[in-house]
mmCIF file of C-alpha atoms in Angstrom:
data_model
loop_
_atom_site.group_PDB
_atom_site.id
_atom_site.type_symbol
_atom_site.label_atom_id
_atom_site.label_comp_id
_atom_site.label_asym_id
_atom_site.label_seq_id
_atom_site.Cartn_x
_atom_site.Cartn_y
_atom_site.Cartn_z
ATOM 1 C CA UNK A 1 -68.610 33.229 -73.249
ATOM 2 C CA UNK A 2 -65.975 30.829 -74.742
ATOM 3 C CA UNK A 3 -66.241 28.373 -71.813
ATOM 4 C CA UNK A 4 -70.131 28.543 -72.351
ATOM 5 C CA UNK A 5 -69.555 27.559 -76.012
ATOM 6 C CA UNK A 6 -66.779 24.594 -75.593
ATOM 7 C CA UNK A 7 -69.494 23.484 -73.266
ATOM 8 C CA UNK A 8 -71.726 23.173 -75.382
ATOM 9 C CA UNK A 9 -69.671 21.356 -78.162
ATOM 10 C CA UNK A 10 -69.482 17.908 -79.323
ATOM 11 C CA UNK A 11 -69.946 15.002 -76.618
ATOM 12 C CA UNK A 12 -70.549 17.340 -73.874
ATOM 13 C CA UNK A 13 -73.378 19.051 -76.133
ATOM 14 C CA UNK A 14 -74.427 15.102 -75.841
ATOM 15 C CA UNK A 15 -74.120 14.463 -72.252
ATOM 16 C CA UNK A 16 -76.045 17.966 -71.555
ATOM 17 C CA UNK A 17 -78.963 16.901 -73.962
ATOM 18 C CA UNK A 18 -79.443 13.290 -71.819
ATOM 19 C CA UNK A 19 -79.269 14.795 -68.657
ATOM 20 C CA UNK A 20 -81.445 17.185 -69.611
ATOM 21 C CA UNK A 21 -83.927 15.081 -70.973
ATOM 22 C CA UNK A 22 -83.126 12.712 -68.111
ATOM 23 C CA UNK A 23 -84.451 15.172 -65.256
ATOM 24 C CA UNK A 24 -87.735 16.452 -67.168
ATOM 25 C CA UNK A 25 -88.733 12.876 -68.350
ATOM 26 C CA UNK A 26 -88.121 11.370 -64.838
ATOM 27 C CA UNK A 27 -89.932 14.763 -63.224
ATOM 28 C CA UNK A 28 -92.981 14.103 -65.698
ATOM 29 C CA UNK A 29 -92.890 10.516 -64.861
ATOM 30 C CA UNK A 30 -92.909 10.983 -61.428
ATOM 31 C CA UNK A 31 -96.336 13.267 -61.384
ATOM 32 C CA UNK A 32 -97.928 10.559 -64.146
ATOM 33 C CA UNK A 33 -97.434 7.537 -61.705
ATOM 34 C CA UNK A 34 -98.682 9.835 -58.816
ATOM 35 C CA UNK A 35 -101.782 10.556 -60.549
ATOM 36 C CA UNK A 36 -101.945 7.024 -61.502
ATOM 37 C CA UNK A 37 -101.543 5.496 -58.137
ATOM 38 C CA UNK A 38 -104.502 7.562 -57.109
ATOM 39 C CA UNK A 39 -106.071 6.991 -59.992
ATOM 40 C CA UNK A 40 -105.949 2.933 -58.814
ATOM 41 C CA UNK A 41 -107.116 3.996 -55.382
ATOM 42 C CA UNK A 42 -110.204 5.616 -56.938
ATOM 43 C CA UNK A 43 -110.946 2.462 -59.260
ATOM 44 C CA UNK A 44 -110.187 0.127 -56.628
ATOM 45 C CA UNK A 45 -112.939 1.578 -54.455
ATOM 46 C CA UNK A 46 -115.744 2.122 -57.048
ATOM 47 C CA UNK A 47 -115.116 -1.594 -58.057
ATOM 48 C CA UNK A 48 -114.094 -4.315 -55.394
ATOM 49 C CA UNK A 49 -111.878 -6.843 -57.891
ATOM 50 C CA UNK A 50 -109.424 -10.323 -57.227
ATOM 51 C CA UNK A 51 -106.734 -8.483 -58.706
ATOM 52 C CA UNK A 52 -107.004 -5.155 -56.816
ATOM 53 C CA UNK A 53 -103.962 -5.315 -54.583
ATOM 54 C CA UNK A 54 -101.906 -6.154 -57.340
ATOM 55 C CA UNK A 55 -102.561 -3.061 -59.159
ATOM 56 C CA UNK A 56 -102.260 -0.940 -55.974
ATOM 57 C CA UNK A 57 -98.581 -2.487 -56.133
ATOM 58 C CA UNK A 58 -97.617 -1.847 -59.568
ATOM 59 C CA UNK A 59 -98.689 1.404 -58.980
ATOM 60 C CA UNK A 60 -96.555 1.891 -55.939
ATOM 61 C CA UNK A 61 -93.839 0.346 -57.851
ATOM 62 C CA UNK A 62 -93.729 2.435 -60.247
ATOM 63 C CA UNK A 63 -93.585 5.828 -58.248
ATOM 64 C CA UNK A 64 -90.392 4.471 -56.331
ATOM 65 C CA UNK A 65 -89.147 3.959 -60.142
ATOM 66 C CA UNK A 66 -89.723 7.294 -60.965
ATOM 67 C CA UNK A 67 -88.032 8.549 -58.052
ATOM 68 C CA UNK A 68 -85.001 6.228 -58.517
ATOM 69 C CA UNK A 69 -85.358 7.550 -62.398
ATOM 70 C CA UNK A 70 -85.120 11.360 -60.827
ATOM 71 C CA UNK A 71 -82.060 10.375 -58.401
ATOM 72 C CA UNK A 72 -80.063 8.777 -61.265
ATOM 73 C CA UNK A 73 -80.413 11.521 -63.143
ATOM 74 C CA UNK A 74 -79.639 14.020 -61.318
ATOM 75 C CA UNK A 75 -76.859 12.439 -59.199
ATOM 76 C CA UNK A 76 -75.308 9.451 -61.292
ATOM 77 C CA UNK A 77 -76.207 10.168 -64.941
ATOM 78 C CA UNK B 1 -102.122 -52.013 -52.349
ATOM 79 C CA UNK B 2 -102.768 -48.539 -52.271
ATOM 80 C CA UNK B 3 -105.858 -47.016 -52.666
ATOM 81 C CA UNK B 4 -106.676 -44.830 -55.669
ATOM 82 C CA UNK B 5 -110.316 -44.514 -55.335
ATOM 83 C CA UNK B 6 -112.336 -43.722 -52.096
ATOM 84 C CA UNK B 7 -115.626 -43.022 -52.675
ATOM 85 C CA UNK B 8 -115.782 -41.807 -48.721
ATOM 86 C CA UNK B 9 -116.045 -37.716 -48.431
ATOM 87 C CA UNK B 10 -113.381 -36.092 -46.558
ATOM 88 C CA UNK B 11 -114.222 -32.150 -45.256
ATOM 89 C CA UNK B 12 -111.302 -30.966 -46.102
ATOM 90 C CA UNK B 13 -111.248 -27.800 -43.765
ATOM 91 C CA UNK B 14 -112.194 -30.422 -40.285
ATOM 92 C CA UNK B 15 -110.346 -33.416 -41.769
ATOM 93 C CA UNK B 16 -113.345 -35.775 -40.822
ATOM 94 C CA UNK B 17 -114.541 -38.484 -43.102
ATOM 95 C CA UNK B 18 -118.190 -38.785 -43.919
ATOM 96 C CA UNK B 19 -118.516 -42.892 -44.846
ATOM 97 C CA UNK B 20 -121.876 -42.620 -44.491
ATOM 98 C CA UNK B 21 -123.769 -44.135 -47.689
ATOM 99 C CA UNK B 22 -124.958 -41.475 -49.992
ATOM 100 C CA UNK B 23 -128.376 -41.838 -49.681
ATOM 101 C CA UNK B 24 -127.866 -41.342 -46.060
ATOM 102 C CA UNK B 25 -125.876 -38.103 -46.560
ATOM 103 C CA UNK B 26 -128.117 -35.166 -46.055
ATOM 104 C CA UNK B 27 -130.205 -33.708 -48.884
ATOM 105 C CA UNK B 28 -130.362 -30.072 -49.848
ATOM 106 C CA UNK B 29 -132.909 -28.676 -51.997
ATOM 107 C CA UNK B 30 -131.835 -25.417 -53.985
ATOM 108 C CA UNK B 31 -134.571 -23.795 -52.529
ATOM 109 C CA UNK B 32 -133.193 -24.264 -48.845
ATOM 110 C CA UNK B 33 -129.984 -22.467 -49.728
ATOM 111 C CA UNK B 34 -129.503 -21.049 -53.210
ATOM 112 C CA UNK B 35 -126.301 -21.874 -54.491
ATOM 113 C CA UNK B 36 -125.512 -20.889 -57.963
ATOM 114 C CA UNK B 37 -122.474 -22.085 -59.299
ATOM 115 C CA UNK B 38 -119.587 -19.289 -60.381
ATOM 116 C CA UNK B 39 -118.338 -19.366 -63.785
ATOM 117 C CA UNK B 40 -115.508 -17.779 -65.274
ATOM 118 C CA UNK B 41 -114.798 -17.873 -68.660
ATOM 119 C CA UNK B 42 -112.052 -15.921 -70.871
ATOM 120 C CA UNK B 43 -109.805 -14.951 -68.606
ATOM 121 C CA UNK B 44 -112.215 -13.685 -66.207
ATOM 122 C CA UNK B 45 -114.058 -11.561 -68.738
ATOM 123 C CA UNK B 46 -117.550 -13.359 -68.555
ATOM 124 C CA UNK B 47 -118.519 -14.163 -65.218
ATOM 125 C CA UNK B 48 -121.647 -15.679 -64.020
ATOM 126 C CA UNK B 49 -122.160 -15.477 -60.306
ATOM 127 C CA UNK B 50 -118.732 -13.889 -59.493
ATOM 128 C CA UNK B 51 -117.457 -14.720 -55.865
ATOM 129 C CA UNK B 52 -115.072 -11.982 -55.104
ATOM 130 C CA UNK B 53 -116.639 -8.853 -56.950
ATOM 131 C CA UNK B 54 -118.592 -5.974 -55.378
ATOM 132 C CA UNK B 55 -118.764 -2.377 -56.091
ATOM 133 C CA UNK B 56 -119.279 1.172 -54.317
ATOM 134 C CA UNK B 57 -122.897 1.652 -54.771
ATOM 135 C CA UNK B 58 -123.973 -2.207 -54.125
ATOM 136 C CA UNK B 59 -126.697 -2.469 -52.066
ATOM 137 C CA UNK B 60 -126.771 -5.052 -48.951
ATOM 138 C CA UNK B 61 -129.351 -7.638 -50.680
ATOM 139 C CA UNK B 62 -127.850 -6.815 -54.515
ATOM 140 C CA UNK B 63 -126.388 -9.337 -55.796
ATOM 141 C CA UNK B 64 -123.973 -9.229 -59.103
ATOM 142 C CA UNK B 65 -124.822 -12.177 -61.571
ATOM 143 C CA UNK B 66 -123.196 -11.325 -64.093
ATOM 144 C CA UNK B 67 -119.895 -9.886 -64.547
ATOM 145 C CA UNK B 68 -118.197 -8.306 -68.342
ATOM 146 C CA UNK B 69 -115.576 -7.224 -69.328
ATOM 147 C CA UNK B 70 -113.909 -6.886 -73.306
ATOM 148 C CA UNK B 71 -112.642 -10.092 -74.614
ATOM 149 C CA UNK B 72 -109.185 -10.655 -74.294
ATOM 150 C CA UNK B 73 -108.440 -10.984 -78.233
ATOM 151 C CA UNK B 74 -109.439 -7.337 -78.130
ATOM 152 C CA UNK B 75 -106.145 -6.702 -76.244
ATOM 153 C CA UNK B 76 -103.672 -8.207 -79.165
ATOM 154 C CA UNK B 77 -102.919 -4.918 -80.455
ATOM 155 C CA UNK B 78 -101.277 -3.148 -77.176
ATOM 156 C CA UNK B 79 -100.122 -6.798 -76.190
ATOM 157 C CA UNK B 80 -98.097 -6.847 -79.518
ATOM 158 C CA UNK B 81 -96.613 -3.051 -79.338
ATOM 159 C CA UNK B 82 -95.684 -3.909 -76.034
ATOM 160 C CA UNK B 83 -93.448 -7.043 -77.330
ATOM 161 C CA UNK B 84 -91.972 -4.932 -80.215
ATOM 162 C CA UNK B 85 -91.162 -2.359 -77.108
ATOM 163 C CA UNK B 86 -89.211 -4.754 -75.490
ATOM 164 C CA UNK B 87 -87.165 -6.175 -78.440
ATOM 165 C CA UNK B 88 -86.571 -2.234 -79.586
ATOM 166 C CA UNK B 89 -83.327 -1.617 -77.217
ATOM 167 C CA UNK B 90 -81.827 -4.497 -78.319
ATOM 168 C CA UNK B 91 -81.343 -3.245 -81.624
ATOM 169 C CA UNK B 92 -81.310 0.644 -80.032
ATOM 170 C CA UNK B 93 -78.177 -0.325 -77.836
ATOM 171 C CA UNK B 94 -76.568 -1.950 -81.032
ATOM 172 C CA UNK B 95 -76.882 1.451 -83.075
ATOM 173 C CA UNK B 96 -76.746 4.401 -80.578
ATOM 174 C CA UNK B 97 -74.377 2.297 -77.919
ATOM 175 C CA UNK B 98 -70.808 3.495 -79.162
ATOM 176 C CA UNK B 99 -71.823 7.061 -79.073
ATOM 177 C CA UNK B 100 -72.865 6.867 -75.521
ATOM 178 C CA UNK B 101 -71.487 6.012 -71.948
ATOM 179 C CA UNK B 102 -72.283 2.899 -69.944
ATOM 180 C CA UNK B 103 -74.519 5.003 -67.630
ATOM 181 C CA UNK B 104 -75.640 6.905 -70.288
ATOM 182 C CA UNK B 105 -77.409 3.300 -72.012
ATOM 183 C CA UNK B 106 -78.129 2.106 -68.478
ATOM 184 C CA UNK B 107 -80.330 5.193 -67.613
ATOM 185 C CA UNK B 108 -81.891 5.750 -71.239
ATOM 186 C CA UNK B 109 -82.668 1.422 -70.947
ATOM 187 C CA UNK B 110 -84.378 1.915 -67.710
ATOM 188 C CA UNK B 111 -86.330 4.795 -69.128
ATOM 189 C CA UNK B 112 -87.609 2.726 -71.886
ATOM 190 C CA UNK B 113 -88.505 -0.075 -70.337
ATOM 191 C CA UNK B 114 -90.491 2.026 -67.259
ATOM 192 C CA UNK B 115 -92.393 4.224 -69.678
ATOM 193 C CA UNK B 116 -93.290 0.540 -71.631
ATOM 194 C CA UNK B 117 -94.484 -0.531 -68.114
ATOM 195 C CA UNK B 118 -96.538 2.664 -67.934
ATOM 196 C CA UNK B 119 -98.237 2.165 -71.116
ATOM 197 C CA UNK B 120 -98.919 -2.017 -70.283
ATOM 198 C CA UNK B 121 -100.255 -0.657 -67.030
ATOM 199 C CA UNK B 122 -102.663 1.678 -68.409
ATOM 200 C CA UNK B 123 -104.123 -0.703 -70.810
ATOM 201 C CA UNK B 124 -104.234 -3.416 -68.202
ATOM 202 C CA UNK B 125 -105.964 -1.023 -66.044
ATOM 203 C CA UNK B 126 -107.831 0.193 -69.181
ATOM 204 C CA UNK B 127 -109.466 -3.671 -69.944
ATOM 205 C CA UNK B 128 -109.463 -4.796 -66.019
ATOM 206 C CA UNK B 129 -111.779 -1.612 -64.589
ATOM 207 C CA UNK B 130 -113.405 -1.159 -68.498
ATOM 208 C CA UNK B 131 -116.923 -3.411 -66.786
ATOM 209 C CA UNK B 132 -120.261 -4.421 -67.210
ATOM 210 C CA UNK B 133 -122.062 -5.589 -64.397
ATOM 211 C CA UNK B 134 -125.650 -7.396 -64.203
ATOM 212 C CA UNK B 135 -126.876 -7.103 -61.123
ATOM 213 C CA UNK B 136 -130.186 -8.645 -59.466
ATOM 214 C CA UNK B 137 -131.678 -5.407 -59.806
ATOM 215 C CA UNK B 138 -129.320 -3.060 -61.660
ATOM 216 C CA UNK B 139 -127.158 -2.776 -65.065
ATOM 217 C CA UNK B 140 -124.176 -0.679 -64.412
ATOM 218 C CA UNK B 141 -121.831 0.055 -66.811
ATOM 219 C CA UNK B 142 -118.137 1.261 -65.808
ATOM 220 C CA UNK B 143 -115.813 2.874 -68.055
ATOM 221 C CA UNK B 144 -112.911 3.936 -67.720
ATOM 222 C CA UNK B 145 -110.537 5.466 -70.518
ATOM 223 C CA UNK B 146 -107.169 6.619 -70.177
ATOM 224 C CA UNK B 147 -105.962 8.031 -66.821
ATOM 225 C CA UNK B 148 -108.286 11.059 -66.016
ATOM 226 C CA UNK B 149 -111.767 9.478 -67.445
ATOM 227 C CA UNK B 150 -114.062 7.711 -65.626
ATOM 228 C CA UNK B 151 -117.959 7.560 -66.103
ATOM 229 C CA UNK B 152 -120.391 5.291 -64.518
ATOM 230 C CA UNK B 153 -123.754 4.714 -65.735
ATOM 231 C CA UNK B 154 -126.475 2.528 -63.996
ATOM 232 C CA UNK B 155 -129.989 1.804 -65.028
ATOM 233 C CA UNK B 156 -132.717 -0.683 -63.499
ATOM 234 C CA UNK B 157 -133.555 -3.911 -64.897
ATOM 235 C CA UNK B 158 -137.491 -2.416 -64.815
ATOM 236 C CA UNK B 159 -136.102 0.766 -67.012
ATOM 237 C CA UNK B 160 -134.751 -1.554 -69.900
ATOM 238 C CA UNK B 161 -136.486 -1.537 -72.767
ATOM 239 C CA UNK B 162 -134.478 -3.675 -75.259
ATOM 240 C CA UNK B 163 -131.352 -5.463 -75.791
ATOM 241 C CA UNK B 164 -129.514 -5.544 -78.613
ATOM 242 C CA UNK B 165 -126.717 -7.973 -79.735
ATOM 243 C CA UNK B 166 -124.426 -6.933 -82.450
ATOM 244 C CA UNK B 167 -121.640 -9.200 -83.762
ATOM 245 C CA UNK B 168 -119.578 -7.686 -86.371
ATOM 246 C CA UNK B 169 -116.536 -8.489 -88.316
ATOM 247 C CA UNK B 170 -114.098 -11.224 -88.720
ATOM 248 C CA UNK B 171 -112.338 -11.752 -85.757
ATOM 249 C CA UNK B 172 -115.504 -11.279 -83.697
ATOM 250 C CA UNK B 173 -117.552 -14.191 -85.711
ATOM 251 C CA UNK B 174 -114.831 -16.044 -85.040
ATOM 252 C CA UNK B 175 -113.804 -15.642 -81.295
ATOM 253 C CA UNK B 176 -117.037 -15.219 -80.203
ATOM 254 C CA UNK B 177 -117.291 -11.723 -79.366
ATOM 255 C CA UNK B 178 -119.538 -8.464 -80.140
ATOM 256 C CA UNK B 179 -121.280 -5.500 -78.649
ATOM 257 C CA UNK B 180 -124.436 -5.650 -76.570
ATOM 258 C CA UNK B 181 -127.109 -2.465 -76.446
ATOM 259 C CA UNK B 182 -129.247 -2.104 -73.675
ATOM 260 C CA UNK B 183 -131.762 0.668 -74.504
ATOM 261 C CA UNK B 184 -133.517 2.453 -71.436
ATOM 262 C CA UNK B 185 -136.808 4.206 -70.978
ATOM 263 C CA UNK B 186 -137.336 7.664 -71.012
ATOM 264 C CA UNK B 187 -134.266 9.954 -70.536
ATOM 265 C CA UNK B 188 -132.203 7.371 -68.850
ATOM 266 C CA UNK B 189 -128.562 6.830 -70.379
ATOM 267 C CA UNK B 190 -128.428 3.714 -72.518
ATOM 268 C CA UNK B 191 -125.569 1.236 -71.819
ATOM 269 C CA UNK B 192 -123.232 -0.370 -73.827
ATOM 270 C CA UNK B 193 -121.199 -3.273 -73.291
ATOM 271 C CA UNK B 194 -118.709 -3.553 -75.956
ATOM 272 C CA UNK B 195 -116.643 -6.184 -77.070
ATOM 273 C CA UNK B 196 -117.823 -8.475 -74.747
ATOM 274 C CA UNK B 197 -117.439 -12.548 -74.964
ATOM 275 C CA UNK B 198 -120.494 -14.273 -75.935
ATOM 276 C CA UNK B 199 -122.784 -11.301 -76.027
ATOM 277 C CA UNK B 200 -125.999 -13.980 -76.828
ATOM 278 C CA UNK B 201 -125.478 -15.293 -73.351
ATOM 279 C CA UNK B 202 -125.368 -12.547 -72.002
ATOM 280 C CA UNK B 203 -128.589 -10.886 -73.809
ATOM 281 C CA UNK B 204 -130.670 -14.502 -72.741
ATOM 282 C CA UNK B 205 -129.743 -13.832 -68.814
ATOM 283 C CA UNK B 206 -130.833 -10.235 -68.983
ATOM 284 C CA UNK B 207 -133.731 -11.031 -70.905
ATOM 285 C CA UNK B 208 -134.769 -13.852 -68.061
ATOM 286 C CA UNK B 209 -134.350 -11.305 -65.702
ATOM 287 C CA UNK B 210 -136.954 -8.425 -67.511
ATOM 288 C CA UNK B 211 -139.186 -11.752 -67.648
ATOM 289 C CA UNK B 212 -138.572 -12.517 -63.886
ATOM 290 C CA UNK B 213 -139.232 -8.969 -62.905
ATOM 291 C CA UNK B 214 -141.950 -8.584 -64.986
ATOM 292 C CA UNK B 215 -144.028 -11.657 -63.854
ATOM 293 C CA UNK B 216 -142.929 -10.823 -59.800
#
């Protein structure tokens, strides 16, 4: 019980909290750009547009940010 | 002396000259091959004739004239909260930065700046697939409002009763922008078209094409 307490004390109280918060943001983030991406694959085919690819892109690019988000903090942060 | 004028067409996909004289050059009439020219205006937010745009329902002899979208002064707001987003770590590292590791700013930096390319995205996508579309026989209006709304409603140029044009406010006299009503017969869904760049030449083309429909 004492360990459990130091732990949660001062900068480790801190470093907990980020983490923490870095896992569940990066875990919400990753289902948002999911349902984004197919989101852009729905748009894309009700309406044909000149920019079309490029939002298919960003949309990609931003689910391999989430799971690079994820990764760091789980395995770096 | 080199030449800065030729008056001599080169086709620039064979590479052949035509020096022909001009009256010799052959003639098309409009009514051999209609060719309407493709405007876009405001960044690509009123287009008449649009080349490269066709949608899921389109019908092989359909053809979109006329192609809306909100004007892109209408966007300043998200454009500017997306500029303050940016500067906000800046001051954010200066503050919170000797409280926290190096990875610790790194990660909580890269967090900011991809949930500030979520929100950009979504109101990109929000004014890009937000449309209007005039077709040769249709009016279909697209919209699409955050991430899980989308509604699509269509109506024929035959069903359209009246079009209204309404211009209100400031900024709108002034850039050139307003809404446009297009009310529908019977229980048909009326469209609206809001925020649109010049919304008068928009209501003349639809109202040519109730006059072309209605005298054949």
């Amino acid at each position: 019980m004492d360990n459990l307490m130091t732990l949660f004390q001062g900068q480790q109280t801190a470093d907990f909290a980020i983490k923490l918060f870095g896992i569940l943001f990066s875990s919400f983030y990753i289902i948002f750009s999911v349902i984004v991406a197919r989101q852009v694959k729905t748009l894309n085919s009700t309406v044909t547009l000149t920019a079309g690819s490029f939002y298919t892109v960003i949309a990609d690019v931003q689910i391999l940010l989430s799971i690079f988000l994820l990764f760091f903090s789980i395995f770096i942060l | 002396m080199p030449i800065i004028y030729s008056s001599s067409q080169e086709d620039l996909s064979t590479g052949k000259v035509d020096n022909r004289p001009k009256e010799q050059a052959p003639l098309q009439s409009p009514a051999a091959k209609p060719h309407h020219q493709s405007k876009h205006k405001y960044f690509h937010s009123f287009c008449v004739y649009p080349e490269q745009v066709s949608f899921e329902s389109q019908q092989s002899d359909e053809k979109v004239i006329l192609f809306l979208r909100a004007h892109p002064f209408t966007q300043l707001p998200w454009i500017i909260s997306a500029t303050l987003g940016f500067i906000f770590p800046t001051f954010a590292n200066l503050f919170f930065g000797p409280y926290l590791s190096d990875l610790q700013i790194i990660f909580l930096n890269l967090a900011w700046h991809s949930a500030l390319l979520s929100y950009i995205f979504i109101n990109l996508l929000n004014w890009q697939f937000n449309i209007g579309l005039v077709t040769n026989k249709r009016i279909i209006d697209i919209d699409y409002h955050s991430i899980l709304y989308k509604e699509i409603n269509a109506t024929t140029i035959d069903n359209v009763e009246d079009v209204t044009e309404k211009t209100v406010g400031l900024f709108s006299s002034f850039f050139g922008y307003g809404n446009l009503f297009i009310q529908t017969a019977g229980t048909t869904v009326n469209v609206e078209f809001i925020n649109i760049p010049q919304p008068m030449q928009a209501v003349r083309i639809i109202n040519n094409m109730m006059g072309k429909k209605k005298h054949g």
